Short mmCIF file of C-alpha atoms (C1' of nucleotides) in Angstrom, two decimals:
data_model
loop_
_atom_site.label_atom_id
_atom_site.label_comp_id
_atom_site.label_asym_id
_atom_site.label_seq_id
_atom_site.Cartn_x
_atom_site.Cartn_y
_atom_site.Cartn_z
CA MET A 21 21.27 18.13 -7.23
CA LYS A 22 19.66 19.22 -3.98
CA PRO A 23 21.52 17.67 -1.02
CA LEU A 24 18.48 16.57 1.02
CA SER A 25 18.53 18.28 4.41
CA HIS A 26 18.22 16.34 7.63
CA PRO A 27 17.45 17.91 11.02
CA ALA A 28 20.14 17.89 13.71
CA VAL A 29 19.43 15.39 16.47
CA ASP A 30 18.93 18.21 18.98
CA ASP A 31 16.19 19.67 16.81
CA LEU A 32 14.13 16.48 16.74
CA THR A 33 10.78 16.60 18.51
CA VAL A 34 8.88 13.82 20.19
CA GLU A 35 5.72 15.03 18.42
CA GLY A 36 7.41 14.74 15.05
CA ILE A 37 8.68 11.24 15.78
CA LEU A 38 5.31 10.03 17.10
CA HIS A 39 3.45 11.61 14.21
CA ALA A 40 5.78 10.00 11.67
CA LEU A 41 5.37 6.57 13.28
CA SER A 42 1.61 6.89 13.82
CA ASP A 43 1.01 5.98 10.18
CA PRO A 44 1.09 2.21 9.60
CA VAL A 45 2.81 2.50 6.21
CA ARG A 46 5.56 4.71 7.59
CA ALA A 47 5.93 2.51 10.67
CA ALA A 48 6.37 -0.52 8.39
CA ILE A 49 8.91 1.28 6.21
CA PHE A 50 10.86 2.48 9.21
CA ALA A 51 10.82 -0.97 10.83
CA ASP A 52 12.24 -2.45 7.65
CA ILE A 53 14.97 0.16 7.33
CA ALA A 54 15.84 -0.05 11.03
CA GLN A 55 16.03 -3.85 10.96
CA SER A 56 18.05 -4.29 7.80
CA ALA A 57 21.79 -4.09 8.00
CA CYS A 58 22.15 -2.40 4.61
CA ALA A 59 20.57 0.72 3.19
CA GLN A 60 17.20 0.45 1.47
CA ASN A 61 15.93 2.35 -1.55
CA CYS A 62 12.38 3.68 -1.91
CA SER A 63 11.29 1.27 -4.64
CA ASN A 64 11.76 -1.64 -2.28
CA PHE A 65 8.60 -0.40 -0.59
CA LEU A 66 6.22 -0.02 -3.53
CA GLN A 67 4.34 -2.94 -1.98
CA VAL A 68 4.29 -2.40 1.76
CA LYS A 69 2.12 -4.86 3.70
CA GLU A 70 0.26 -6.17 0.67
CA ARG A 71 -0.75 -2.73 -0.49
CA ASP A 72 0.32 -0.95 -3.63
CA ILE A 73 1.50 2.48 -2.69
CA PRO A 74 1.78 5.07 -5.49
CA LYS A 75 5.30 6.38 -5.67
CA SER A 76 4.31 10.00 -5.11
CA THR A 77 2.76 8.91 -1.81
CA LEU A 78 5.83 6.85 -0.93
CA SER A 79 8.02 9.83 -1.65
CA GLN A 80 5.96 11.90 0.81
CA HIS A 81 6.25 9.16 3.44
CA PHE A 82 10.02 9.10 3.05
CA ARG A 83 10.12 12.86 3.31
CA THR A 84 8.06 12.75 6.52
CA LEU A 85 10.40 10.13 8.00
CA ARG A 86 13.44 12.21 6.98
CA GLU A 87 12.00 15.44 8.39
CA ALA A 88 11.12 13.72 11.65
CA GLY A 89 14.79 12.69 11.80
CA LEU A 90 14.05 8.96 11.72
CA ILE A 91 15.97 8.15 8.57
CA ARG A 92 18.80 9.56 6.56
CA GLY A 93 18.54 9.45 2.76
CA GLU A 94 21.49 9.71 0.42
CA ARG A 95 21.49 9.52 -3.30
CA GLN A 96 23.68 6.76 -4.72
CA GLY A 97 23.58 7.08 -8.44
CA VAL A 98 20.00 6.94 -9.64
CA GLU A 99 18.56 5.67 -6.39
CA MET A 100 18.25 6.78 -2.79
CA GLN A 101 19.82 4.79 0.01
CA ASN A 102 17.97 5.09 3.30
CA THR A 103 19.42 4.26 6.70
CA SER A 104 17.88 4.62 10.12
CA ARG A 105 19.04 7.21 12.65
CA CYS A 106 18.07 5.00 15.63
CA ALA A 107 21.44 5.24 17.36
CA GLU A 108 21.50 9.05 17.30
CA ILE A 109 17.86 9.32 18.41
CA ASP A 110 18.47 6.86 21.20
CA ARG A 111 21.15 9.11 22.62
CA ARG A 112 18.67 11.97 22.88
CA PHE A 113 15.48 10.02 23.72
CA PRO A 114 16.76 6.80 25.30
CA GLY A 115 14.46 3.84 24.85
CA LEU A 116 11.83 5.67 22.81
CA ILE A 117 12.36 3.99 19.44
CA PRO A 118 12.87 0.48 20.88
CA ALA A 119 9.67 0.80 22.93
CA ILE A 120 7.67 1.87 19.87
CA MET A 121 9.12 -0.88 17.69
CA LYS A 122 8.44 -3.46 20.36
CA ALA A 123 4.84 -2.26 20.71
CA HIS A 124 4.35 -2.54 16.95
CA GLN A 125 5.66 -6.10 17.15
CA VAL A 126 3.34 -6.96 20.04
CA GLN A 127 0.46 -5.61 18.00
CA SER A 128 1.24 -7.47 14.79
CA GLY A 129 2.04 -10.61 16.77
CA ALA A 130 -1.29 -10.43 18.58
CA LYS A 131 -3.20 -9.79 15.33
CA ARG A 132 -1.99 -12.97 13.64
CA GLY A 133 -2.58 -15.18 16.69
CA ALA A 134 0.17 -16.54 18.93
CA GLY A 135 2.19 -19.20 17.13
CA GLY A 136 0.71 -19.06 13.62
CA GLN A 137 2.00 -16.81 10.86
CA GLY A 138 -1.46 -16.12 9.42
CA ARG A 139 -2.23 -13.41 6.89
CA LYS A 140 -3.52 -10.18 8.26
CA ARG A 141 -7.23 -9.69 7.67
CA ALA A 142 -7.58 -5.91 7.59
CA MET B 11 -27.01 10.14 29.77
CA LYS B 12 -24.69 8.43 27.29
CA PRO B 13 -22.16 6.27 29.16
CA LEU B 14 -19.02 7.23 27.19
CA SER B 15 -17.54 4.15 25.56
CA HIS B 16 -13.90 3.20 26.05
CA PRO B 17 -12.05 0.66 23.89
CA ALA B 18 -10.97 -2.62 25.47
CA VAL B 19 -7.25 -2.77 26.09
CA ASP B 20 -6.86 -5.52 23.46
CA ASP B 21 -8.39 -3.25 20.83
CA LEU B 22 -5.87 -0.45 21.37
CA THR B 23 -3.51 0.26 18.49
CA VAL B 24 0.00 1.64 18.59
CA GLU B 25 -0.95 4.00 15.74
CA GLY B 26 -3.85 5.37 17.74
CA ILE B 27 -1.71 5.92 20.82
CA LEU B 28 1.11 7.58 18.87
CA HIS B 29 -1.31 9.73 16.95
CA ALA B 30 -3.04 10.85 20.13
CA LEU B 31 0.27 11.76 21.77
CA SER B 32 1.75 13.40 18.67
CA ASP B 33 -0.25 16.55 19.40
CA PRO B 34 1.49 18.77 21.97
CA VAL B 35 -1.78 19.85 23.62
CA ARG B 36 -2.94 16.25 24.04
CA ALA B 37 0.50 15.16 25.22
CA ALA B 38 0.42 17.91 27.88
CA ILE B 39 -3.10 16.97 28.98
CA PHE B 40 -2.22 13.30 29.16
CA ALA B 41 1.01 13.99 31.08
CA ASP B 42 -0.95 15.99 33.63
CA ILE B 43 -3.62 13.34 34.04
CA ALA B 44 -1.05 10.54 34.23
CA GLN B 45 1.04 12.36 36.82
CA SER B 46 -1.75 13.48 39.12
CA ALA B 47 -2.97 11.11 41.77
CA CYS B 48 -6.57 12.28 41.52
CA ALA B 49 -8.91 12.56 38.55
CA GLN B 50 -8.90 15.74 36.48
CA ASN B 51 -11.81 17.47 34.79
CA CYS B 52 -11.67 19.09 31.37
CA SER B 53 -11.93 22.67 32.56
CA ASN B 54 -8.64 22.33 34.38
CA PHE B 55 -7.07 22.41 30.93
CA LEU B 56 -8.70 25.47 29.38
CA GLN B 57 -5.25 27.00 29.61
CA VAL B 58 -2.78 24.31 28.60
CA LYS B 59 0.81 25.49 28.22
CA GLU B 60 -0.08 29.16 28.31
CA ARG B 61 -2.56 28.83 25.45
CA ASP B 62 -6.28 29.38 25.60
CA ILE B 63 -7.97 26.38 24.10
CA PRO B 64 -11.64 26.72 23.11
CA LYS B 65 -13.73 24.17 24.94
CA SER B 66 -15.06 22.53 21.79
CA THR B 67 -11.46 21.84 20.76
CA LEU B 68 -10.62 20.56 24.24
CA SER B 69 -13.61 18.27 24.12
CA GLN B 70 -12.31 16.82 20.84
CA HIS B 71 -8.84 16.34 22.36
CA PHE B 72 -10.34 14.46 25.30
CA ARG B 73 -12.37 12.37 22.92
CA THR B 74 -9.23 11.50 20.92
CA LEU B 75 -7.40 10.52 24.11
CA ARG B 76 -10.38 8.41 25.22
CA GLU B 77 -10.73 6.70 21.84
CA ALA B 78 -7.02 5.94 21.74
CA GLY B 79 -7.55 4.28 25.13
CA LEU B 80 -5.18 6.61 26.98
CA ILE B 81 -7.69 7.96 29.45
CA ARG B 82 -10.96 6.95 31.02
CA GLY B 83 -13.63 9.62 31.52
CA GLU B 84 -16.50 9.33 33.95
CA ARG B 85 -19.15 11.86 34.69
CA GLN B 86 -19.32 12.92 38.33
CA GLY B 87 -22.25 15.23 38.64
CA VAL B 88 -21.82 18.10 36.24
CA GLU B 89 -18.20 17.46 35.45
CA MET B 90 -16.08 14.73 33.92
CA GLN B 91 -13.37 13.01 35.90
CA ASN B 92 -10.50 11.77 33.78
CA THR B 93 -7.99 9.15 34.85
CA SER B 94 -5.14 7.60 32.91
CA ARG B 95 -5.16 4.00 31.69
CA CYS B 96 -1.34 3.72 31.90
CA ALA B 97 -1.35 0.55 33.98
CA GLU B 98 -3.62 -1.34 31.57
CA ILE B 99 -1.72 -0.11 28.50
CA ASP B 100 1.55 -1.07 30.08
CA ARG B 101 0.38 -4.65 30.38
CA ARG B 102 -0.26 -4.80 26.63
CA PHE B 103 2.57 -2.55 25.40
CA PRO B 104 5.19 -2.73 28.16
CA GLY B 105 7.36 0.35 28.45
CA LEU B 106 5.68 2.28 25.64
CA ILE B 107 3.98 5.00 27.68
CA PRO B 108 6.90 5.50 30.12
CA ALA B 109 9.33 5.86 27.18
CA ILE B 110 7.13 8.48 25.52
CA MET B 111 6.60 10.41 28.75
CA LYS B 112 10.31 10.34 29.48
CA ALA B 113 11.10 11.61 25.98
CA HIS B 114 8.63 14.46 26.44
CA GLN B 115 10.38 15.35 29.68
CA VAL B 116 13.82 15.25 28.01
CA GLN B 117 12.47 17.56 25.35
CA SER B 118 10.91 20.10 27.68
CA GLY B 119 13.88 19.85 30.04
CA ALA B 120 16.30 20.52 27.19
CA LYS B 121 14.20 23.49 26.06
CA ARG B 122 14.34 25.23 29.44
CA GLY B 123 18.01 24.49 30.22
CA ALA B 124 19.77 21.46 31.66
CA GLY B 125 19.19 22.34 35.36
CA GLY B 126 15.39 22.08 35.41
CA GLN B 127 13.43 19.03 36.49
CA GLY B 128 11.37 18.63 33.36
CA ARG B 129 7.93 19.68 34.61
CA LYS B 130 6.76 23.02 33.41
CA ARG B 131 5.99 25.40 36.26
CA ALA B 132 2.69 27.35 36.07
"C1'" DT C 25 22.37 12.60 -28.05
"C1'" DC C 26 18.19 9.70 -26.50
"C1'" DC C 27 16.10 6.37 -23.32
"C1'" DA C 28 15.15 4.13 -18.92
"C1'" DT C 29 15.00 4.27 -14.03
"C1'" DA C 30 14.38 6.49 -9.42
"C1'" DG C 31 12.53 9.90 -7.08
"C1'" DT C 32 10.28 14.77 -6.49
"C1'" DT C 33 6.88 18.37 -7.23
"C1'" DC C 34 2.37 20.12 -8.65
"C1'" DG C 35 -2.51 20.52 -8.05
"C1'" DG C 36 -7.05 18.98 -7.04
"C1'" DA C 37 -9.99 15.74 -4.46
"C1'" DA C 38 -10.73 13.56 0.00
"C1'" DC C 39 -10.05 13.61 4.65
"C1'" DT C 40 -9.04 15.74 9.30
"C1'" DT C 41 -8.76 19.44 12.58
"C1'" DT C 42 -10.17 23.75 14.61
"C1'" DA C 43 -13.33 26.71 16.86
"C1'" DG C 44 -17.71 29.51 17.32
"C1'" DA C 45 -22.66 28.72 18.01
"C1'" DA C 46 -26.16 25.94 19.52
"C1'" DC C 47 -27.26 22.17 22.18
"C1'" DT C 48 -27.69 18.53 26.28
"C1'" DA C 49 -27.06 17.00 31.08
"C1'" DT C 50 -26.65 17.92 35.83
"C1'" DT C 51 -26.99 20.69 40.02
"C1'" DG C 52 -28.77 24.05 43.06
"C1'" DA C 53 -31.78 27.82 44.34
"C1'" DA C 54 -36.31 30.04 44.36
"C1'" DT D 14 -41.42 22.61 39.18
"C1'" DT D 15 -39.08 26.12 36.91
"C1'" DC D 16 -35.01 28.95 36.15
"C1'" DA D 17 -30.17 29.82 35.89
"C1'" DA D 18 -25.47 28.33 36.03
"C1'" DT D 19 -21.86 25.15 34.90
"C1'" DA D 20 -19.53 21.38 32.25
"C1'" DG D 21 -19.15 19.19 28.31
"C1'" DT D 22 -20.87 17.63 23.49
"C1'" DT D 23 -22.41 18.18 18.78
"C1'" DC D 24 -22.94 20.85 14.58
"C1'" DT D 25 -20.86 23.00 10.71
"C1'" DA D 26 -17.94 25.68 7.91
"C1'" DA D 27 -13.40 27.22 7.24
"C1'" DA D 28 -8.50 26.00 7.39
"C1'" DG D 29 -5.10 22.63 7.12
"C1'" DT D 30 -3.23 18.01 5.82
"C1'" DT D 31 -2.81 13.87 3.12
"C1'" DC D 32 -3.33 11.16 -1.00
"C1'" DC D 33 -2.34 10.17 -5.68
"C1'" DG D 34 -2.07 10.82 -10.87
"C1'" DA D 35 0.45 13.65 -14.13
"C1'" DA D 36 4.30 16.16 -15.19
"C1'" DC D 37 8.80 16.99 -13.98
"C1'" DT D 38 14.10 16.50 -12.57
"C1'" DA D 39 18.38 13.86 -11.89
"C1'" DT D 40 21.41 10.17 -12.99
"C1'" DG D 41 23.45 6.52 -15.76
"C1'" DG D 42 23.98 3.77 -19.82
"C1'" DA D 43 23.77 2.85 -24.96
#
DNA sequence: TCCATAGTTCGGAACTTTAGAACTATTGAA
DNA sequence: TTCAATAGTTCTAAAGTTCCGAACTATGGA
């Protein structure tokens, strides 16, 4: 099989990272991978944020995240295990990923009203 | 004349901000506006980073930055004065803009050799 | 071997971006 | 007031990107 190339940390670009995280589906996927202790496979995300994402689209999103250097994907048997590259990125662009993740949290927190855990209404 | 609408700070989205800054031309324009004490007009950017940008394209880039809430544009006579909305944004998404600007500096600093001080000359 | 599962690639439709041409708004001079 | 110049916007078509169903590839198990 093809061994799934990942860019070196010195080749990462801010544009690539921002572009990858400027899509809400990718941002949600990345947040989930970054926050979970163990690796995540793609199929765990077929319903991201109450939407059904076709798997060809998901595959493209994972590719975008990989090519931006945000995640590392490794095949384990029939599935792909994805882990975040936060620590590496943070060495090159200190504080960038945490600031973006925190902003996404502020935004989703603000949307569902302080205190309550209401459903998002588009 | 049309008074050029700007989104309220509470309506800004992280996606919009990241998308706006994921284009190198817009990132350069925004960095220049954010770093300069006085307002900047569009024509100052007809050559951004050694490239000649057609003015219709520039106008679209300014519109994207305005609609993402990153800059405020106000007509002063025949030209448009642009100022950054960093302070406002920082109240809603603390640290986001500084982290992105710093990452852009790391990237351009790394590109031109470790000694430099990040800002492109010329 | 064949089948099921997980993910990728292909290709066309839908959407976005780019940039030249035409346009609008403002200023200043005649 | 009219004309010309300057600054920026809007129009529109071509180029580029993204989305998603269908077909495909890779792995593991019966």
